[in-house]
Amino acid sequence: MPISRRALAAAVTALVLPLSACGSGGGGGGSTDASGKVEGDITFQTWNLRANFRDYFDGLIGDFEKKYPGTHVKWVDQPAEGYADKISADAAGGTLPDVVNVSPDLVAPLAKAGLAMDLDKAAGKYKGEYLPGAWASHQVPGMSGTYAFPWYLNTGPMFYNKALFKKAGLDPEQPPKTYDQLFTDAMRMARTSGGKVATLANIPTIEDFGRYGASLMDKDGTGFTFNDAKGVELLTKYKELYDAKGLDAQALNATPESAGKEFLTQAVAMNPGSALDLDNFKKQAPSLYKNIGITDQITNTGHVNMYVMGVMVNSRTKHTPAAVAFAHYVTDAEHQMSFAKKVAIFPSTAGSLDDPYFTEEDGTDETRVRIAAAKSLKNAVNYTPVLFSDQMKTALRNEVGKALQGKQSPKAALDNAVTACDRLLKQQG
């Protein structure tokens, strides 16, 4: 998959596999015994990585084959567009590769169809090598087991405009950390600017409800629960903020690009971003750049949101020891670290984020953001439920928009969103 924070944040089209063609559900249809000799021919599929990282993967595969002389790894790379459909077609046709690059929402239907190997059984000895939140990211509600090795992570710190904070009488060195602090500061920002400066440019997403402390889904994975008291409380506060013009007027239709533009023009005081954004500020908005602040994502739980990619093992592989060994090899600490130094991503392996590469300043903007993000990732979690599809995100967004405009109460909006999402969940099978 294209490696960027926004690409990782974007959900892939929900996947509905024809279970009759794939085998029975329940997780894993083949052997989970990976203790045998590592040998045989396996196929490894990535997601739009060959163009930029061919040398890296050629080297990695070559080293693996030298370590295990009886193995041969065939690497195939699929384009980003239509990747979910490609996996669905391969799953239905029995041609799914042995080792597959997946995201949590892609692995869920494969696990339900019995095509994703349970790594708690096949590779549980490696669990301690990974950050707990990363290992848990490929678990599926209603099923026991873990269905992919965590691979690379990403997250984004929050940027804030110190000059706008100071002008509003706020301490520019003490940005909000919790939602209560955020709403207090945002209301003051709106009041002192006469409604001309908003603090945020985006309406709340499922990740916001998670970071606020709302329950998102029941443990069995049979229904969504973000319409609980915490969820209603969050949306009520956003409604108050919207009415006070502390939420940007364009927020209902905002995209990451449009929200970024509002921050760039200093109409908005806070916005998530990346090192690429910093470089853009430096070139296009020097006055903003000299007043830029970097802080963690807003959260009440103490855990920021992470975006995660994984490497799944096909439960139908004929070479379980080789497939498991290679999936682990791709995602072990050494190889994740080498990959992270080639592109702006972060390793999911325990201890890797303590490397000087992620902790020591060198005066560059890229390093400033990398250090801030790495620090927050150590105990981050993937808030987006693995069963939460694009259609569900749209349903939530539509109902939240109605609540902010006063067309329905926050409670009714979230009740309607949960009903719509539960209906879509049943259609997933």
PDB file of N, CA and C in Angstrom, residues 37-40 62-72 126 321-322 325-326 328-329:
ATOM      1  N   LYS A  37      10.421 -28.413   9.271  1.00  0.00           N
ATOM      2  CA  LYS A  37      11.530 -27.832   8.521  1.00  0.00           C
ATOM      3  C   LYS A  37      11.036 -26.705   7.611  1.00  0.00           C
ATOM      4  N   VAL A  38      11.777 -25.617   7.598  1.00  0.00           N
ATOM      5  CA  VAL A  38      11.429 -24.463   6.761  1.00  0.00           C
ATOM      6  C   VAL A  38      11.938 -24.731   5.353  1.00  0.00           C
ATOM      7  N   GLU A  39      11.018 -25.092   4.468  1.00  0.00           N
ATOM      8  CA  GLU A  39      11.376 -25.406   3.092  1.00  0.00           C
ATOM      9  C   GLU A  39      10.151 -25.277   2.199  1.00  0.00           C
ATOM     10  N   GLY A  40      10.378 -25.243   0.882  1.00  0.00           N
ATOM     11  CA  GLY A  40       9.285 -25.193  -0.075  1.00  0.00           C
ATOM     12  C   GLY A  40       9.152 -23.848  -0.757  1.00  0.00           C
ATOM     13  N   GLY A  62      16.191 -12.454  -0.814  1.00  0.00           N
ATOM     14  CA  GLY A  62      17.449 -13.154  -1.051  1.00  0.00           C
ATOM     15  C   GLY A  62      18.097 -13.614   0.243  1.00  0.00           C
ATOM     16  N   ASP A  63      18.066 -12.765   1.253  1.00  0.00           N
ATOM     17  CA  ASP A  63      18.651 -13.123   2.549  1.00  0.00           C
ATOM     18  C   ASP A  63      17.884 -14.268   3.207  1.00  0.00           C
ATOM     19  N   PHE A  64      16.561 -14.246   3.083  1.00  0.00           N
ATOM     20  CA  PHE A  64      15.752 -15.320   3.659  1.00  0.00           C
ATOM     21  C   PHE A  64      16.068 -16.654   2.999  1.00  0.00           C
ATOM     22  N   GLU A  65      16.191 -16.643   1.674  1.00  0.00           N
ATOM     23  CA  GLU A  65      16.473 -17.874   0.943  1.00  0.00           C
ATOM     24  C   GLU A  65      17.875 -18.411   1.263  1.00  0.00           C
ATOM     25  N   LYS A  66      18.805 -17.520   1.584  1.00  0.00           N
ATOM     26  CA  LYS A  66      20.136 -17.963   1.999  1.00  0.00           C
ATOM     27  C   LYS A  66      20.079 -18.587   3.392  1.00  0.00           C
ATOM     28  N   LYS A  67      19.260 -17.999   4.251  1.00  0.00           N
ATOM     29  CA  LYS A  67      19.125 -18.528   5.610  1.00  0.00           C
ATOM     30  C   LYS A  67      18.460 -19.898   5.599  1.00  0.00           C
ATOM     31  N   TYR A  68      17.497 -20.070   4.677  1.00  0.00           N
ATOM     32  CA  TYR A  68      16.777 -21.345   4.565  1.00  0.00           C
ATOM     33  C   TYR A  68      16.939 -21.853   3.128  1.00  0.00           C
ATOM     34  N   PRO A  69      18.007 -22.577   2.857  1.00  0.00           N
ATOM     35  CA  PRO A  69      18.350 -22.987   1.480  1.00  0.00           C
ATOM     36  C   PRO A  69      17.263 -23.765   0.749  1.00  0.00           C
ATOM     37  N   GLY A  70      16.370 -24.416   1.452  1.00  0.00           N
ATOM     38  CA  GLY A  70      15.332 -25.193   0.772  1.00  0.00           C
ATOM     39  C   GLY A  70      14.100 -24.392   0.406  1.00  0.00           C
ATOM     40  N   THR A  71      14.178 -23.068   0.506  1.00  0.00           N
ATOM     41  CA  THR A  71      13.003 -22.235   0.234  1.00  0.00           C
ATOM     42  C   THR A  71      13.167 -21.435  -1.044  1.00  0.00           C
ATOM     43  N   HIS A  72      12.037 -21.047  -1.612  1.00  0.00           N
ATOM     44  CA  HIS A  72      12.014 -20.107  -2.731  1.00  0.00           C
ATOM     45  C   HIS A  72      10.777 -19.229  -2.559  1.00  0.00           C
ATOM     46  N   TYR A 126       6.280 -15.689  19.224  1.00  0.00           N
ATOM     47  CA  TYR A 126       6.801 -14.400  18.763  1.00  0.00           C
ATOM     48  C   TYR A 126       6.018 -13.206  19.308  1.00  0.00           C
ATOM     49  N   PRO A 321       5.493 -24.100   7.862  1.00  0.00           N
ATOM     50  CA  PRO A 321       6.723 -23.612   8.507  1.00  0.00           C
ATOM     51  C   PRO A 321       7.405 -22.500   7.711  1.00  0.00           C
ATOM     52  N   ALA A 322       7.466 -22.654   6.393  1.00  0.00           N
ATOM     53  CA  ALA A 322       8.121 -21.643   5.563  1.00  0.00           C
ATOM     54  C   ALA A 322       7.325 -20.346   5.520  1.00  0.00           C
ATOM     55  N   ALA A 325       7.589 -18.634   8.917  1.00  0.00           N
ATOM     56  CA  ALA A 325       8.947 -18.128   9.097  1.00  0.00           C
ATOM     57  C   ALA A 325       9.191 -16.877   8.264  1.00  0.00           C
ATOM     58  N   PHE A 326       8.686 -16.866   7.029  1.00  0.00           N
ATOM     59  CA  PHE A 326       8.910 -15.699   6.181  1.00  0.00           C
ATOM     60  C   PHE A 326       8.102 -14.492   6.671  1.00  0.00           C
ATOM     61  N   HIS A 328       7.240 -13.830   9.657  1.00  0.00           N
ATOM     62  CA  HIS A 328       7.936 -13.323  10.838  1.00  0.00           C
ATOM     63  C   HIS A 328       9.212 -12.598  10.444  1.00  0.00           C
ATOM     64  N   TYR A 329       9.926 -13.119   9.464  1.00  0.00           N
ATOM     65  CA  TYR A 329      11.172 -12.529   8.991  1.00  0.00           C
ATOM     66  C   TYR A 329      10.936 -11.111   8.463  1.00  0.00           C
TER      67      TYR A 329
END
